[in-house]
Short mmCIF file of C-alpha atoms and ligand atoms in Angstrom, two decimals:
data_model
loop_
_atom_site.label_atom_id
_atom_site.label_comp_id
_atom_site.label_asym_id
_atom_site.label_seq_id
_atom_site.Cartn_x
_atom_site.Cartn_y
_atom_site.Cartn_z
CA UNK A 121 -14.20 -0.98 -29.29
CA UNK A 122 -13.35 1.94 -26.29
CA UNK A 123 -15.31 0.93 -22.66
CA UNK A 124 -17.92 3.41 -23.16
CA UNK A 125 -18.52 2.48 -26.98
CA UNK A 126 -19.49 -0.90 -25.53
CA UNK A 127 -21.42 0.61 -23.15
CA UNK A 128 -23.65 2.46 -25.26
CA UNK A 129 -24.25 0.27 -27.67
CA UNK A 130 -25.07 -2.36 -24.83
CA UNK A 131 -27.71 0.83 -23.71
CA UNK A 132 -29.12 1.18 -27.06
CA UNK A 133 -29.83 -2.23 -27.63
CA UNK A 134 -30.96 -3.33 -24.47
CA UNK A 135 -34.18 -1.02 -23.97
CA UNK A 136 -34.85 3.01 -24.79
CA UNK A 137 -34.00 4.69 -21.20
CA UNK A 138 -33.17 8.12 -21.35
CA UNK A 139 -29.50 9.11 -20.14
CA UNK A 140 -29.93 10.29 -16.43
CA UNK A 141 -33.27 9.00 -16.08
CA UNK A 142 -33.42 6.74 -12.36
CA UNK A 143 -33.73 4.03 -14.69
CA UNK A 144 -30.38 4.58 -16.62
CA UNK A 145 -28.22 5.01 -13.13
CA UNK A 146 -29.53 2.33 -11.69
CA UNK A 147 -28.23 0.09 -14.71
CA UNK A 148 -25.13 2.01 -14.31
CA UNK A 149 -24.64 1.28 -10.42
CA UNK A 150 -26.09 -1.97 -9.92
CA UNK A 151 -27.13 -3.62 -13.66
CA UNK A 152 -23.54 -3.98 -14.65
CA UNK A 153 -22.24 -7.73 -14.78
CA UNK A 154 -19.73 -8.49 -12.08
CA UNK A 155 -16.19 -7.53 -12.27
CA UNK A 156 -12.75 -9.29 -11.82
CA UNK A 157 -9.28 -8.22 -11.98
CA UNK A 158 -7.86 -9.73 -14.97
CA UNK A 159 -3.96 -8.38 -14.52
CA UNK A 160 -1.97 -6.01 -12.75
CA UNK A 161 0.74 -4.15 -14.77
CA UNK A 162 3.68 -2.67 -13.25
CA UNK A 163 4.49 0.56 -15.18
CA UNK A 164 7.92 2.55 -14.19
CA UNK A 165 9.61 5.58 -15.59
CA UNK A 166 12.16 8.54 -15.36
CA UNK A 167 9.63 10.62 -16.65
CA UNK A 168 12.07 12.72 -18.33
CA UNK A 169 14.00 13.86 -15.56
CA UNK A 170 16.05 11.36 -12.82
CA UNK A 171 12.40 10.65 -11.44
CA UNK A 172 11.88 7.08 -10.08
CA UNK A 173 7.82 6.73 -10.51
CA UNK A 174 6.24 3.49 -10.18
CA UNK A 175 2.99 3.07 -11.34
CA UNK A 176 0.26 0.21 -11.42
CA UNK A 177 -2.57 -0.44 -13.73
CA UNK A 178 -5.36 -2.74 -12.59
CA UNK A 179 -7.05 -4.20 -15.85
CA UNK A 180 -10.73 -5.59 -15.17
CA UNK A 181 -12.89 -8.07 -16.98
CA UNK A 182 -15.02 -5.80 -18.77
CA UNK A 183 -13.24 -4.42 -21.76
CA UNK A 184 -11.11 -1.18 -21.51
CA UNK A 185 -11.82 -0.99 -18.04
CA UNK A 186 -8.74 -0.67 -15.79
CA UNK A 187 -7.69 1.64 -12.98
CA UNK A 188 -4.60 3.40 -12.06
CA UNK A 189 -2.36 4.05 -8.82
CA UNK A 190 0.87 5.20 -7.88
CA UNK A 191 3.55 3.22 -5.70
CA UNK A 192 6.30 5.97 -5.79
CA UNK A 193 8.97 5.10 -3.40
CA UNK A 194 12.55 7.26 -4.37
CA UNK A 195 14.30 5.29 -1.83
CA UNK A 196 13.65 2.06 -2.53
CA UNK A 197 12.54 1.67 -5.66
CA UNK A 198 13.21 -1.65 -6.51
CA UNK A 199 11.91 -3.50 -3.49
CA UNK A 200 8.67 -1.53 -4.25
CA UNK A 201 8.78 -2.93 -7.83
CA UNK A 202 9.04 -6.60 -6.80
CA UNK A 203 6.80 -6.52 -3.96
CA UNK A 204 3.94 -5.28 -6.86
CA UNK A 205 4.67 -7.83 -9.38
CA UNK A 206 6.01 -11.15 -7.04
CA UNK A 207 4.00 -10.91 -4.12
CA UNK A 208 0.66 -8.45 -5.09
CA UNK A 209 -0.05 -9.60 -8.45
CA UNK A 210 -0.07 -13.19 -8.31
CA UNK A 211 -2.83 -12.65 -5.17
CA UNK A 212 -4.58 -9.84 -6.93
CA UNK A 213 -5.56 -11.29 -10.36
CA UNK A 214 -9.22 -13.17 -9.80
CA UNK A 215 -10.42 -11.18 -7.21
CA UNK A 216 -13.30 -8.71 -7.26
CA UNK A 217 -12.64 -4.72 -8.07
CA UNK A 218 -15.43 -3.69 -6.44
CA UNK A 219 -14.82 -4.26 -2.84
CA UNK A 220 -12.16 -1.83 -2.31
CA UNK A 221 -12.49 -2.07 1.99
CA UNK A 222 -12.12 -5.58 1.91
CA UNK A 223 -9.22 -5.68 -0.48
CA UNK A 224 -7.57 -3.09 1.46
CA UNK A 225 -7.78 -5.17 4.54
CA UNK A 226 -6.87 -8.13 3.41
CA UNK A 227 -3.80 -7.39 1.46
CA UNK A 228 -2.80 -5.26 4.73
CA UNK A 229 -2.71 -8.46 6.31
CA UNK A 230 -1.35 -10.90 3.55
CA UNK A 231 1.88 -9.64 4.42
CA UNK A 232 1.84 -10.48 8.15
CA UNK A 233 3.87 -7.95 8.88
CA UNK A 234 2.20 -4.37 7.99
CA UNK A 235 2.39 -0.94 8.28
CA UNK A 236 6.00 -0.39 6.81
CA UNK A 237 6.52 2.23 4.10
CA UNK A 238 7.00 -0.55 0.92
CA UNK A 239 3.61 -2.29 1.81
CA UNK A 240 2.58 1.25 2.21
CA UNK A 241 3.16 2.07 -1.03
CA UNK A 242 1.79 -1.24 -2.65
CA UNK A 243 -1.27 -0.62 -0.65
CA UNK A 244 -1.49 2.37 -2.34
CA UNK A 245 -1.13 1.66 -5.97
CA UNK A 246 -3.88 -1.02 -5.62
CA UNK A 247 -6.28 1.43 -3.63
CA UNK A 248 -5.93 4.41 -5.52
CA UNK A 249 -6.52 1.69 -8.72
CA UNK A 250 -9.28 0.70 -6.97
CA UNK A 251 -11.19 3.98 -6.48
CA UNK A 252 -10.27 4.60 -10.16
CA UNK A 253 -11.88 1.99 -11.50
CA UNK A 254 -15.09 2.23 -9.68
CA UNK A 255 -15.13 5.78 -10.08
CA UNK A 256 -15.28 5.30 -14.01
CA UNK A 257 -17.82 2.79 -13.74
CA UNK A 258 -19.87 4.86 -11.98
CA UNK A 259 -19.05 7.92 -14.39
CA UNK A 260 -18.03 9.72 -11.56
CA UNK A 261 -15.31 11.62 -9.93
CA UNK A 262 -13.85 9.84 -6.80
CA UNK A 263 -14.27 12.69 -5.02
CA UNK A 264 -18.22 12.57 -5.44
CA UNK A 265 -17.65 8.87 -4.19
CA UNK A 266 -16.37 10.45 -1.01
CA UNK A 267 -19.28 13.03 -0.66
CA UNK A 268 -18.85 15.58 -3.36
CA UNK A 269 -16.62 18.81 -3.07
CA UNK A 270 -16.66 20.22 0.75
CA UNK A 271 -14.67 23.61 -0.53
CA UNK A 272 -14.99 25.11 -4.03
CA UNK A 273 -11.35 24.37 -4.76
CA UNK A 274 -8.03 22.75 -3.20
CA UNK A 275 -5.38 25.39 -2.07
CA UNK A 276 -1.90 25.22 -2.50
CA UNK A 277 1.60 26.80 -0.92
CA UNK A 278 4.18 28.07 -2.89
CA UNK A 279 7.81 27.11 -2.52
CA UNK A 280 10.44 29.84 -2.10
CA UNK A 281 13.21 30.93 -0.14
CA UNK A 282 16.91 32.65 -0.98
CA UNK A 283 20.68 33.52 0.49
CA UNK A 284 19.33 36.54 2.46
CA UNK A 285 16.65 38.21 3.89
CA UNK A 286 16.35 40.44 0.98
CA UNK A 287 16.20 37.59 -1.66
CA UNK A 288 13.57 35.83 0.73
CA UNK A 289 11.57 38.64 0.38
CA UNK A 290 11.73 39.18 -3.54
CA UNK A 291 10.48 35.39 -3.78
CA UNK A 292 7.95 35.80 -1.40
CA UNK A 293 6.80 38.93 -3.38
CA UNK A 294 6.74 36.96 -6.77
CA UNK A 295 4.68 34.49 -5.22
CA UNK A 296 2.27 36.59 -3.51
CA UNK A 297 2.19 38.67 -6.96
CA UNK A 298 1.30 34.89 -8.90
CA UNK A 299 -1.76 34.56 -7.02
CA UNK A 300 -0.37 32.53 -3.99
CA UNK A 301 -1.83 33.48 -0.68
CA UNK A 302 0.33 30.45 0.99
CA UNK A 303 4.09 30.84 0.52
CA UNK A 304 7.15 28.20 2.46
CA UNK A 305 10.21 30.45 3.06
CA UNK A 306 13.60 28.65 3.40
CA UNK A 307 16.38 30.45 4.57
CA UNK A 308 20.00 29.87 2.99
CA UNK A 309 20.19 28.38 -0.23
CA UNK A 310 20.54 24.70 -1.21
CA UNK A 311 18.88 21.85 1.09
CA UNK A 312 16.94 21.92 4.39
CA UNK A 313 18.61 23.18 7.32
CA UNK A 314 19.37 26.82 5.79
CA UNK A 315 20.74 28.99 8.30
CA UNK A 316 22.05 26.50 10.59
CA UNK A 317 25.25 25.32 8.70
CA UNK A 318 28.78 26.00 9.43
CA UNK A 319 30.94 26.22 6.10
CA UNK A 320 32.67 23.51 4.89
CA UNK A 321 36.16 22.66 6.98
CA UNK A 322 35.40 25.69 9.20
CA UNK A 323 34.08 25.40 13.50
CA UNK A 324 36.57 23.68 15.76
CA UNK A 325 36.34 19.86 14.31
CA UNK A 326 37.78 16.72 15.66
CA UNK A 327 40.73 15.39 14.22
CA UNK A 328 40.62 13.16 11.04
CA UNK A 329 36.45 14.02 11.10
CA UNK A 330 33.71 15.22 8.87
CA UNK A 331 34.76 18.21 6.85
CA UNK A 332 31.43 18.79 5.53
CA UNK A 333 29.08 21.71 6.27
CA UNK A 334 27.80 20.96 9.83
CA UNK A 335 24.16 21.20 10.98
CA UNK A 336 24.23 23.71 13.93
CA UNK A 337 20.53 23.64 15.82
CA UNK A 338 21.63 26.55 18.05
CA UNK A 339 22.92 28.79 15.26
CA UNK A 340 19.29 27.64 13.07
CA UNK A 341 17.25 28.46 16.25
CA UNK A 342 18.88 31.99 16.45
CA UNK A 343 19.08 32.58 12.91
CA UNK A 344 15.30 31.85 10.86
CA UNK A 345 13.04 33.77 13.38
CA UNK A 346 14.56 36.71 12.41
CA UNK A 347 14.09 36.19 8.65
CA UNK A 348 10.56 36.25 9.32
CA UNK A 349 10.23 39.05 11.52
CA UNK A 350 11.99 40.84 8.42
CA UNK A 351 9.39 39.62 6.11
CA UNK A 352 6.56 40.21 8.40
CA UNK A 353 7.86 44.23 8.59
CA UNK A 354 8.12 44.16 5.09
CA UNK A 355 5.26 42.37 3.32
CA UNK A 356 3.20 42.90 6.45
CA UNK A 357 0.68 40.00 8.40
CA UNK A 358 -1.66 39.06 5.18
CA UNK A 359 0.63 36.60 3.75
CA UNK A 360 0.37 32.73 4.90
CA UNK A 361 3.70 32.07 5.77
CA UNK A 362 5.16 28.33 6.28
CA UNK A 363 8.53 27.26 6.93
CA UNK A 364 10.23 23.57 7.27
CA UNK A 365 12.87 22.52 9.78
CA UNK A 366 12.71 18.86 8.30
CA UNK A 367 13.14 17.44 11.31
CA UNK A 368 16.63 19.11 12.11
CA UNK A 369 15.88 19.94 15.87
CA UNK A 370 15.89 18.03 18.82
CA UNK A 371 13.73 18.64 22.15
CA UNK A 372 14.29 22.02 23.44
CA UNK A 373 15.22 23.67 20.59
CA UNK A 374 12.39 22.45 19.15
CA UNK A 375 10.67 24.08 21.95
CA UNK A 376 12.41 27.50 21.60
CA UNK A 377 12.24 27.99 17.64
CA UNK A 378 8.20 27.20 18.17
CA UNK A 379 8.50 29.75 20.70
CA UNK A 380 10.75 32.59 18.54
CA UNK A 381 8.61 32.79 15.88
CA UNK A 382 5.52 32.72 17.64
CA UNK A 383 5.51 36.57 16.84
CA UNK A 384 5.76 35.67 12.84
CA UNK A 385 2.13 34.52 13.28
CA UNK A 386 2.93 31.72 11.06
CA UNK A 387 0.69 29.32 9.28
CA UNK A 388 2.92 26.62 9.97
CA UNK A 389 5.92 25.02 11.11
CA UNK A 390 7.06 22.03 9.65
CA UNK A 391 8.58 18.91 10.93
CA UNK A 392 10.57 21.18 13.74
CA UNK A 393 10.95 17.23 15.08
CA UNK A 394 11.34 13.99 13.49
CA UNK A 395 8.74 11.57 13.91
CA UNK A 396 10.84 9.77 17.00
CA UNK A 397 10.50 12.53 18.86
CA UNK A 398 6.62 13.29 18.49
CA UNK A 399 6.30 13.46 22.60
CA UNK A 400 8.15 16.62 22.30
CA UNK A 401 4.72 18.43 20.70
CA UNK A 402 3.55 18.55 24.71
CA UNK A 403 5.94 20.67 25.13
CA UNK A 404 5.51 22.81 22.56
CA UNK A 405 1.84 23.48 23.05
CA UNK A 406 2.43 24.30 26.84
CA UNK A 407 4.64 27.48 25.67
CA UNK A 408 3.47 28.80 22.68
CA UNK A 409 0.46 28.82 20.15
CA UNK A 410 2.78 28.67 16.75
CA UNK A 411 0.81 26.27 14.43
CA UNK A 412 2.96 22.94 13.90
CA UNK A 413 2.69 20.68 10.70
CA UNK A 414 4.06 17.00 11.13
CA UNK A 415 3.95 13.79 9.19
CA UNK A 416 5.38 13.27 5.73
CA UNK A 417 7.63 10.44 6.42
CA UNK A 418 5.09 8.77 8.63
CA UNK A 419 3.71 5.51 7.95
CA UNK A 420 2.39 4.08 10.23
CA UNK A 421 -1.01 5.20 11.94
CA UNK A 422 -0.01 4.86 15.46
CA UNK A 423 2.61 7.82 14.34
CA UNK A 424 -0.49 9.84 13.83
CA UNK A 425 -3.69 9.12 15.99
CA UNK A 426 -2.27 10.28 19.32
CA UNK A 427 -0.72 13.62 17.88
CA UNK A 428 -4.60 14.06 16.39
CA UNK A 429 -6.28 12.55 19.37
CA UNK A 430 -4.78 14.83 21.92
CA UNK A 431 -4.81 18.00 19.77
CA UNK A 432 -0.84 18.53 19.68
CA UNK A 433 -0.29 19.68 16.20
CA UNK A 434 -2.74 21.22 13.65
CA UNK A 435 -1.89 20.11 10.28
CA UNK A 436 -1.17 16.47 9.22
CA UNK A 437 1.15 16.33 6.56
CA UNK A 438 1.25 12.33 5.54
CA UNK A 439 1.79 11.56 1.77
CA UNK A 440 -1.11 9.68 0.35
CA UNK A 441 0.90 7.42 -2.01
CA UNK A 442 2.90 6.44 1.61
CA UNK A 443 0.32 5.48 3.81
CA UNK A 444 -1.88 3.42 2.22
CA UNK A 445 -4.17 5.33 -0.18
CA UNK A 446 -7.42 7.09 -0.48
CA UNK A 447 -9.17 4.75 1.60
CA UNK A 448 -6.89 5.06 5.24
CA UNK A 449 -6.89 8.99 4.47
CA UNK A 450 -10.53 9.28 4.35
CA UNK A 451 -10.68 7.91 7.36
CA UNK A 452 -7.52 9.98 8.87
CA UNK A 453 -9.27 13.00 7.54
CA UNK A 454 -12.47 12.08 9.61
CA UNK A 455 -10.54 11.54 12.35
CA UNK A 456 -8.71 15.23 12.22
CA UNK A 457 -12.38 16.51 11.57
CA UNK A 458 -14.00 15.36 14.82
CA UNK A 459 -10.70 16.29 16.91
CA UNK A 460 -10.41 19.89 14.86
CA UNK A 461 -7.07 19.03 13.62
CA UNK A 462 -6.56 20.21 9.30
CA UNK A 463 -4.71 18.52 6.51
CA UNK A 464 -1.74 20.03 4.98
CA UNK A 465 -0.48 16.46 2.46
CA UNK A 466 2.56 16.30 0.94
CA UNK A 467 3.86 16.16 -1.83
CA UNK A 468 7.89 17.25 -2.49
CA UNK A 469 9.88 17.35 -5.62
CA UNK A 470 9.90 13.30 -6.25
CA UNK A 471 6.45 13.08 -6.02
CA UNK A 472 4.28 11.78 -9.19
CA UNK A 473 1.15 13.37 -10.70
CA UNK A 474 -0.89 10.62 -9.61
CA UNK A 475 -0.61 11.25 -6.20
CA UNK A 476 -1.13 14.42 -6.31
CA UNK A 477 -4.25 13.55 -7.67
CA UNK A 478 -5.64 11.43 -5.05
CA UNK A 479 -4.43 13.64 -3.05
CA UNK A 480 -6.99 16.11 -4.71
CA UNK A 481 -9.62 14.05 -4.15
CA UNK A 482 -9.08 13.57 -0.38
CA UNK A 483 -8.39 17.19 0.16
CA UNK A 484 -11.85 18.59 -1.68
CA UNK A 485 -14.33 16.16 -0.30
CA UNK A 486 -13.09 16.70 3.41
CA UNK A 487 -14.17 19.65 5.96
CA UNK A 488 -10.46 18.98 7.44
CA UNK A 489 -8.83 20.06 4.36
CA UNK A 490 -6.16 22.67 5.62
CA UNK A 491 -3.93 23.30 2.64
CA UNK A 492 -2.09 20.94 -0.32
CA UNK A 493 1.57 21.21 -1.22
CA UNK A 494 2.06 22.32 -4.65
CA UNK A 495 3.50 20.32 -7.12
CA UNK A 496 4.96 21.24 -10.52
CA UNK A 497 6.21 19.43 -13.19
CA UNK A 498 8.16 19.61 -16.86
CA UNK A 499 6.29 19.74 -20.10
CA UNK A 500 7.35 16.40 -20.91
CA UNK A 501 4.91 14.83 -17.98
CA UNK A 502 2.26 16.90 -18.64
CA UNK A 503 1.90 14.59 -22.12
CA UNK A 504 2.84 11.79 -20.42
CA UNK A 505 -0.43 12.07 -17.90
CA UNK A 506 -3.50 13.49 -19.71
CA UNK A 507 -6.20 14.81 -17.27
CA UNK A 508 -3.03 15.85 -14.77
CA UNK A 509 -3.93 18.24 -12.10
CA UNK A 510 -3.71 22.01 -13.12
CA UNK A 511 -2.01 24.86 -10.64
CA UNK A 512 -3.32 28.11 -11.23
CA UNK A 513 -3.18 31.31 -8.99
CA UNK A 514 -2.55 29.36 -5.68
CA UNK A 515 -5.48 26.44 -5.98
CA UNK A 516 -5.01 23.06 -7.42
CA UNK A 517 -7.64 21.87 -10.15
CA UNK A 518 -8.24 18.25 -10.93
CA UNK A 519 -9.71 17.27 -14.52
CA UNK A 520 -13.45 16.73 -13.23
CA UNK A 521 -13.47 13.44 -15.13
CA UNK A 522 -14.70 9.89 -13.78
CA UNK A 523 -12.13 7.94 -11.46
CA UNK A 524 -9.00 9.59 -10.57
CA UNK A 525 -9.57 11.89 -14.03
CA UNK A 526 -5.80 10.81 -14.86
CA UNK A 527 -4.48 8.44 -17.52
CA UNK A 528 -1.13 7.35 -18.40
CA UNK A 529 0.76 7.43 -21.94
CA UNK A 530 1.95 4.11 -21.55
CA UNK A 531 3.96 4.62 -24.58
CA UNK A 532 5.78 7.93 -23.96
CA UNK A 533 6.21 6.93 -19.96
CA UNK A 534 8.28 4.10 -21.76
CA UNK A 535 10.46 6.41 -23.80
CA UNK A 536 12.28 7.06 -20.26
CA UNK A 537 13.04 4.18 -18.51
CA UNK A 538 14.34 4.15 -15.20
CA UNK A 539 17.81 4.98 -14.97
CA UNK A 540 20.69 3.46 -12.90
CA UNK A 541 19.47 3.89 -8.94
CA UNK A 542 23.24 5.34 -7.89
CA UNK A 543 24.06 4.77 -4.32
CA UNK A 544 20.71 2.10 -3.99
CA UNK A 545 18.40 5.57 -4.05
CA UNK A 546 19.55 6.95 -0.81
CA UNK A 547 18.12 10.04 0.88
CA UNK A 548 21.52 12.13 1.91
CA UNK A 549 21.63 13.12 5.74
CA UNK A 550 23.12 16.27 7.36
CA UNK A 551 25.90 15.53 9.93
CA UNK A 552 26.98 17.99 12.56
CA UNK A 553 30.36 18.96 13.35
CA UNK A 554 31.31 16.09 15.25
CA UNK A 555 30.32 13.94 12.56
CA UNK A 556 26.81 12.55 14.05
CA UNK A 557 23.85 12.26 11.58
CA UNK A 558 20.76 14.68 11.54
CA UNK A 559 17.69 13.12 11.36
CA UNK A 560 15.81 14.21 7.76
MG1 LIG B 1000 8.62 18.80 4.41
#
């Protein structure tokens, strides 16, 4: 018998009160018997493609009850797999679903040590299972939990970008023309950095050195402000334009590339440092008023607060699935509220439907909600996650239902395994001409 089969029929026998009467969700929020988690199930797959999605399911005492969250980690898969089922399992099972802030706190600190990206991610799973869970018990979405919708729906920017000007434009066009208000441009072709590279074996290069194309921060500086100042004379100022440096730059040039494009008028820059650098965004505000995103590979919250605190960027970018889960962000998206700072989360091409989803929930329940990342994905996971968030004409749309209102097909999520994690899942870094690493 299904969860809410046993439900009714517990409702029908136990007295005649009408559905929705005070009576009725009362019994629903407080006459339910106590919960415990029964077992934690680790759930991975490829998803059809060379994903690397790790998934937990938290199964309760009362029948066909259980809760889903996301611990997707491309990088390091594996430790993220045996820190769910050897070290937050075997604490997990017996305790009570229902306390979600105290569970969150104490298995931050059962590890001692906290605040790293794979206890991020574990943290994560078990919130976002959490919320799930008491979201279906209540028969409501989470984001009701949180306050109900703040904004009628969540917006989203479009990724595009080509080889020239002309090609940047076209995509930008098609966007626009798809119902898109938000567009990223990248400039170049192929990864981050566009613009900035000098060809493979070409550039004065030291003997026996990196052959590779080189990472130029000069030659990026001078070359993406013009692409925009191309687009802006040809599809004029009504477009929301975005555009990522991933972290390439260093100090000045930083600095100066805010500074270039302040003309652009853009929505965003994003990541023009990487998160070592974050004192940098001083310097920036002093000289120019270009809008600056920051914080997808950010983990930990002292990262964060001071950038929010003292007003030096205006969109935080963290990834819910990487910083703890719904319950840190609601309170990171409080924070940006008071200090008029907006949300912009990520969410990239590795990124897994159920994150995106409690992404959703975060992003319509808060008056700091700034923008969402879109996020697309093959036919293949669309069957694999019933209820999965829909994209249409530039806004997100989750599935309305109780909990998360997303389920896993245990069954075709199995039909692709994991495959074989080449190089132990490494992100690839840009080197200059010298040979040095850029940061990502
Ligand atoms: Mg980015």
């Amino acid at each position: 018998m299904k969860r809410r089969e046993v439900f009714q029929a517990a409702l029908a026998t136990a007295s005649l009160i009408p559905a929705g009467s005070a009576q009725e969700v009362a019994r629903r929020s407080t006459g339910l018997p106590p919960l415990t988690i029964k077992d934690v199930k680790v759930i991975t797959t490829s998803g059809g493609r060379n994903y690397r999605w790790v998934f937990i399911k938290i199964i309760t005492s009362e029948p066909g009850l259980f809760g889903i969250g996301t611990a997707n980690n491309n990088y390091q898969t594996r430790a993220v797999i045996a820190a769910l089922e050897d070290h937050l399992k075997p604490w997990l099972i017996g305790k009570d679903p229902d306390r979600i802030e105290d569970l969150w706190q104490s298995a931050q600190m059962r590890t001692y040590w906290r605040n790293g990206p794979v206890n991020n991610n574990v943290l994560a799973a078990m919130d976002m299972a959490l919320w799930d869970i008491k979201g279906k018990r209540a028969g409501m979405p989470v984001y009701d939990m949180l306050g109900g919708k703040a904004h009628d729906a969540v917006a989203v920017y479009d990724h595009q970008g080509g080889k020239t000007k002309e090609e940047c434009l076209d995509t930008l066009q098609k966007s626009l023309a798809g119902g898109y208000r938000h567009v990223r441009i990248q400039f170049g072709g192929g990864g981050y950095g566009g613009g900035g590279f000098i060809p493979e074996g070409k550039g004065d290069r030291p003997e026996g050195g990196y052959q590779g194309a080189a990472f130029d921060e000069e030659q990026y500086v001078d070359t993406i402000p013009p692409v925009f100042e191309y687009l802006r004379a040809k599809a004029g100022f009504t477009p929301k334009l975005l555009h990522d440096v991933h972290s390439h730059m260093t100090g000045m040039n930083a600095v100066e590339l805010s500074r270039r494009l302040q003309p652009c008028q853009m929505f965003f820059v994003e990541d023009v440092l990487p998160p070592e650098q974050i004192a940098w965004y001083r310097n920036i505000r002093q000289i120019c008023s270009t809008p600056q995103a920051i914080g997808e590979v950010f983990s930990h919250p002292y990262e964060v607060i001071p950038l929010i605190t003292d007003r030096l960027i205006d969109f935080i970018r963290c990834r819910v699935a990487a910083t703890g889960g719904i319950t840190p962000m609601r309170k990171l998206v409080s924070l940006c509220e008071i200090f008029g700072v907006k949300t912009a989360f990520q969410e990239g091409g590795e990124n897994d439907p159920v994150n995106q989803m409690a992404s959703y929930h975060v992003d319509i329940s808060s008056s700091a909600f700034g923008i969402q990342e879109e996020n697309h994905f093959p036919p293949v996971v669309h069957d694999m996650f019933p209820g999965i968030a829909e994209i249409r004409r530039g806004y997100l749309y989750g599935s309305g239902k109780p909990g998360l209102g997303i389920e896993i097909n245990e069954e075709l999520a199995a039909k692709y395994p994991l495959g074989e994690i080449k190089g132990g899942g490494a992100y690839p870094t840009d080197r200059t001409i010298d040979g040095r690493v850029v940061k990502p």
